[in-house]
């Protein structure tokens, strides 16, 4: 694997990425949460409040949605970004949203703190190069059939244009198993940490597609060494315009936050003990 | 599968796509051939001559190459398109080349007769919409982990913007098998013909990655009902800047052309007999 | 790949396997046909008559059925083998049926002319060794997640015990695609012919799971170089105890036989022309 | 999924399986450890001592090894079982080893405390039925391309013959990713616990094939809710006759044991807190 910039040995320390008052890749566990898609002001405001209240650090929300069918809800577009920004400002949280088109990078950058590249665009090399030229952190999701080599090389594309502020996000790969929406491949967590200097988070919502699996897979991700998790939450999952089956209620999110924070505290203590 | 435009019942007949003097989707077998990447004038001129001489109808050649590593040869860009156009004109053949960026669609359209969407961009929905607005035929390759439903829906994206001139191209899917570069899924040929009105061709070069398999898989594709094949050829495969191992010498291409044309003639006669 | 016995270079010619008056691996196209499972005398007799009438050479029928659930119909067992043998004798065709247990090899051998090893047992090494010691031809189906190397090595297990009369059967592999039951991997046909001395047939019934795909995939298999095909047929597919959706009516089988035989005749002539 | 016996609702409590003084499926974390294959007395004795010393509860060791090539080391057979039994008795640990042939079940039962069914035999239904009739606990590994439904149905086969003492073992599935030997699918841990009454353990050695990944994946498995883990250890991994690259040194195993036991203690305490 011909990694020249993001390889581990290149850096003395692991990369730490600062977004306002949040640091991804450092000691803290970072939780990205929010709805699959921004639907309206009330929905995103209520959700932002829940994320903040229960201890999440970064607000996510889709404005441009990649959907299999052209006839499905495609997101609110720029209007969604405005609402997301308003919610992020009100609750003092950085926001992350996906960009799908080289021509929209500049516009999306006016609103968001972190640019998300979705799995369907992981090898959209024009887009990778374009976001490599900006000064915002990137969250690069793994393609659904991308090998770990291809994924790291996609990050290298971004870095080769000058932007090394990249957070990797495992979100499950496509396999023969259909009971879960995707197969969450947690072994990439220690692998990415071994091969590269980049932080890695895990998205168990897309990774499993089943809300009951989000809590155990979040704990597993953290135990495997993930720097954070990203989860979908919604005021009323059963009415969500997309991904309702894999979205948590606020109360479920509250429970999740408690258990992941405790586990992370425990693991940090272990690390200190082992290093003494 | 919510196909509204490209579904079969929508049309009395199968879609026939005219590109200059060539028709894809009709009675004739159409062979797309050329190098993986345009490398220089001599290479593309020699190759175009071979394609013409041995009976191919459409000249292919990459100018913008999607490569796993940012440090690999990325194609000649617009310069490559100029050379390809020159070769196409000299030998009176339509040309096809890939576009990877919404911002380059207009420019690429100035040179090529058919726009190719590569597998990595099959669900680049911005790009699909953009090429849905132009008046050129599209060749849409199947994504390496795309289900047949996702593939047809990607075509529906293009059609929903007004452009129904779409040729589908099966190029192998990603599976556990590593002996071949991909697993060529020929069952999609009759499936696409059953579900949609679009013509379908097969690319056994990428589909197998092994030059010895190109001839048998071309014959198999045609027997399965493909409207054409796309093969990589090169004056000196061992010196090709990309995909040398799966490229045919001109002489091998000559042999291939003879056998696929004969098989197609035979099958056409059978069809006539069965209908009488 | 450490093939010592079944590798190609070991033999001057391809292996030809004689079963009574039928030869697999020679010039003739061999069609194996019959029901998924033997259900009763009338069903197997009617089916055998149809196989014979329309030109099939080998009668297939399951007596011991590997089923996902222990509560599904498991086959008639030895009683099914008796009926199959009776049908084979009446219509003068060799018969093939699956064995699943080392302890039953001897018993099954009393009835059948070819022993089938199903995909779920492709790496049941005890069973492979056991049938390596007998004097009957073997039909070894590819495992649903078996690489070509593992498959050929499984054949090598049989051969290493002394039995080199092995017919390989491609029946589709398991991939992310769910529209078809399996993904038929026809590139193994030329690959097996290149790497080994064994004949190879293709089973488009299990390979696709969709009866409309059987004819085109049969033609594709033959064009790719298969020595034969194996298809499921049933007097009343809609009432079959298993695999009804992928079984052909007799009349559909009749049509299939006509087209595969004609294609094979054509290809044989081509070969002669090329060699002259 | 037609689970009649092993489904969750059928049981008031989760199944707890007692093997001598060890209980799998209860509160304790159970660690299965040992070499891939029993190679000689010294190797298995040294290994057993290490398993005992560092806190493992069950000694594993292969005597009948399923190998891709008939020319690879196939295990010591019954002699290996004798050595394993001797080691288990000396260090007072239950032992587990694989059986591959219905005819050998009785013999293997004379030595081992738990019968292992390997992934290649997960749908060897004759073998499943045979071990369903015995009175020993079974460890059923997931097939490398088995869906969760097929896996649970395989357990149902065993249970339907009367033996409900079944431990499931996730060991990775086969996907397109080749960097790891298999893709460890940890989402099955909570799924199995939700759908069935059976305990589940995880084998990160086969699941990843990379020794550096064993510790993080063990921790992740336990956080996901696994009842135990199975790891390969060897006195001199670099000289192991099989699977050396994924085997731990004793000292590495010691470290692993400390961290998994601590994590398990922590999680148990959390559970108590949550229930109060």
Coordinates of N, CA and C in Angstrom, one line a residue, chain B residues 191-258:
Chain B
X191 N -31.7 -10.9 -17.7 CA -32.5 -10.1 -16.7 C -32.8 -8.7 -17.2
X192 N -31.7 -8.0 -17.6 CA -31.9 -6.6 -18.1 C -32.8 -6.6 -19.3
X193 N -32.7 -7.6 -20.1 CA -33.6 -7.6 -21.3 C -35.0 -7.9 -20.9
X194 N -35.2 -8.6 -19.8 CA -36.6 -8.9 -19.4 C -37.2 -7.7 -18.6
X195 N -36.4 -7.0 -17.8 CA -36.9 -6.0 -17.0 C -36.9 -4.6 -17.6
X196 N -36.1 -4.4 -18.6 CA -36.0 -3.0 -19.1 C -36.0 -3.0 -20.6
X197 N -36.1 -1.8 -21.2 CA -36.1 -1.7 -22.6 C -34.7 -1.3 -23.1
X198 N -33.7 -1.3 -22.3 CA -32.3 -0.8 -22.7 C -31.5 -1.9 -23.2
X199 N -30.6 -1.6 -24.2 CA -29.6 -2.6 -24.7 C -28.5 -2.8 -23.6
X200 N -27.9 -4.0 -23.7 CA -26.8 -4.3 -22.7 C -25.6 -4.9 -23.5
X201 N -24.5 -4.4 -23.1 CA -23.2 -5.0 -23.6 C -22.4 -5.5 -22.4
X202 N -21.4 -6.3 -22.7 CA -20.6 -6.9 -21.7 C -19.1 -6.6 -21.9
X203 N -18.4 -6.3 -20.8 CA -17.0 -6.0 -20.9 C -16.2 -7.2 -20.2
X204 N -15.8 -8.2 -21.0 CA -15.1 -9.3 -20.4 C -13.6 -9.0 -20.0
X205 N -13.1 -7.8 -20.5 CA -11.7 -7.5 -20.1 C -11.7 -7.2 -18.6
X206 N -12.5 -6.2 -18.2 CA -12.5 -5.9 -16.7 C -13.2 -7.0 -16.0
X207 N -14.2 -7.7 -16.7 CA -14.9 -8.7 -16.0 C -14.1 -9.9 -15.5
X208 N -13.0 -10.2 -16.2 CA -12.2 -11.3 -15.8 C -10.8 -10.9 -15.5
X209 N -10.2 -9.9 -16.1 CA -8.9 -9.5 -15.9 C -7.8 -10.4 -16.4
X210 N -8.2 -11.4 -17.2 CA -7.3 -12.4 -17.7 C -7.5 -12.5 -19.2
X211 N -6.5 -12.2 -20.0 CA -6.7 -12.1 -21.4 C -7.2 -13.4 -22.1
X212 N -6.8 -14.6 -21.5 CA -7.2 -15.8 -22.1 C -8.7 -16.1 -21.9
X213 N -9.3 -15.4 -21.0 CA -10.7 -15.6 -20.8 C -11.6 -14.7 -21.7
X214 N -11.0 -13.8 -22.4 CA -11.8 -12.8 -23.1 C -12.6 -13.4 -24.2
X215 N -12.0 -14.3 -25.0 CA -12.7 -15.0 -26.1 C -13.9 -15.8 -25.6
X216 N -13.6 -16.8 -24.7 CA -14.8 -17.6 -24.3 C -15.9 -16.8 -23.6
X217 N -15.5 -15.8 -22.8 CA -16.5 -15.0 -22.2 C -17.3 -14.0 -23.1
X218 N -16.6 -13.6 -24.2 CA -17.3 -12.9 -25.3 C -18.3 -13.7 -25.9
X219 N -18.0 -14.9 -26.3 CA -18.9 -15.9 -26.9 C -20.1 -16.1 -26.0
X220 N -19.8 -16.3 -24.7 CA -20.8 -16.6 -23.7 C -21.8 -15.4 -23.6
X221 N -21.2 -14.2 -23.6 CA -22.1 -13.0 -23.5 C -23.0 -12.9 -24.6
X222 N -22.5 -13.2 -25.8 CA -23.4 -13.1 -27.0 C -24.5 -14.2 -27.0
X223 N -24.1 -15.4 -26.6 CA -25.1 -16.5 -26.4 C -26.1 -16.1 -25.4
X224 N -25.7 -15.4 -24.4 CA -26.7 -15.0 -23.3 C -27.6 -13.9 -23.8
X225 N -27.3 -13.3 -24.9 CA -28.2 -12.3 -25.5 C -27.6 -10.8 -25.5
X226 N -26.3 -10.7 -25.2 CA -25.8 -9.3 -25.2 C -25.9 -8.7 -26.6
X227 N -26.1 -7.3 -26.6 CA -26.1 -6.6 -27.8 C -24.7 -6.2 -28.3
X228 N -23.7 -6.5 -27.5 CA -22.4 -6.1 -27.9 C -21.4 -6.5 -26.9
X229 N -20.1 -6.3 -27.2 CA -19.1 -6.5 -26.2 C -18.1 -5.3 -26.2
X230 N -17.4 -5.1 -25.2 CA -16.3 -4.1 -25.1 C -15.0 -4.7 -24.7
X231 N -14.0 -4.6 -25.5 CA -12.8 -5.3 -25.2 C -11.6 -4.3 -25.3
X232 N -10.6 -4.5 -24.4 CA -9.4 -3.7 -24.4 C -8.4 -4.3 -25.3
X233 N -7.8 -3.5 -26.2 CA -6.8 -4.0 -27.1 C -5.7 -2.9 -27.1
X234 N -4.5 -3.3 -27.4 CA -3.3 -2.4 -27.3 C -2.2 -2.9 -28.2
X235 N -1.5 -2.0 -28.9 CA -0.4 -2.4 -29.8 C 0.6 -3.3 -29.1
X236 N 0.9 -3.0 -27.8 CA 1.9 -3.8 -27.1 C 1.4 -3.9 -25.6
X237 N 0.5 -4.9 -25.4 CA -0.1 -5.0 -24.1 C 0.9 -5.0 -22.9
X238 N 2.1 -5.6 -23.2 CA 3.0 -5.7 -22.1 C 3.6 -4.4 -21.7
X239 N 3.5 -3.4 -22.5 CA 3.9 -2.0 -22.2 C 2.8 -1.1 -21.9
X240 N 1.6 -1.5 -21.8 CA 0.5 -0.6 -21.5 C 0.6 0.0 -20.2
X241 N 0.2 1.3 -20.1 CA 0.3 2.1 -18.8 C -0.7 1.6 -17.8
X242 N -1.8 0.9 -18.3 CA -2.7 0.3 -17.4 C -3.4 -0.9 -18.0
X243 N -3.8 -1.9 -17.2 CA -4.5 -3.0 -17.6 C -3.9 -3.9 -18.7
X244 N -2.6 -3.9 -18.8 CA -1.9 -4.7 -19.8 C -2.3 -6.1 -19.8
X245 N -2.4 -6.7 -18.6 CA -2.7 -8.1 -18.5 C -4.0 -8.6 -19.1
X246 N -4.9 -7.6 -19.2 CA -6.2 -8.0 -19.8 C -6.4 -7.5 -21.2
X247 N -5.4 -6.9 -21.8 CA -5.5 -6.4 -23.1 C -5.1 -7.4 -24.2
X248 N -5.8 -7.4 -25.3 CA -5.5 -8.2 -26.4 C -4.5 -7.6 -27.4
X249 N -3.6 -8.3 -28.0 CA -2.9 -7.9 -29.2 C -3.8 -7.8 -30.3
X250 N -3.4 -7.1 -31.4 CA -4.3 -6.9 -32.5 C -4.6 -8.2 -33.2
X251 N -3.7 -9.1 -33.2 CA -3.9 -10.4 -33.9 C -4.9 -11.2 -33.1
X252 N -4.8 -11.2 -31.8 CA -5.8 -11.8 -31.0 C -7.2 -11.2 -31.1
X253 N -7.2 -9.9 -31.3 CA -8.5 -9.2 -31.5 C -9.1 -9.7 -32.9
X254 N -8.3 -9.8 -33.8 CA -8.7 -10.3 -35.2 C -9.4 -11.6 -35.0
X255 N -8.8 -12.6 -34.3 CA -9.4 -13.9 -34.1 C -10.7 -13.8 -33.4
X256 N -10.7 -13.0 -32.3 CA -11.9 -12.8 -31.5 C -13.1 -12.3 -32.4
X257 N -12.8 -11.3 -33.2 CA -13.8 -10.7 -34.1 C -14.4 -11.7 -35.0
X258 N -13.6 -12.6 -35.6 CA -14.1 -13.6 -36.5 C -15.1 -14.5 -35.7

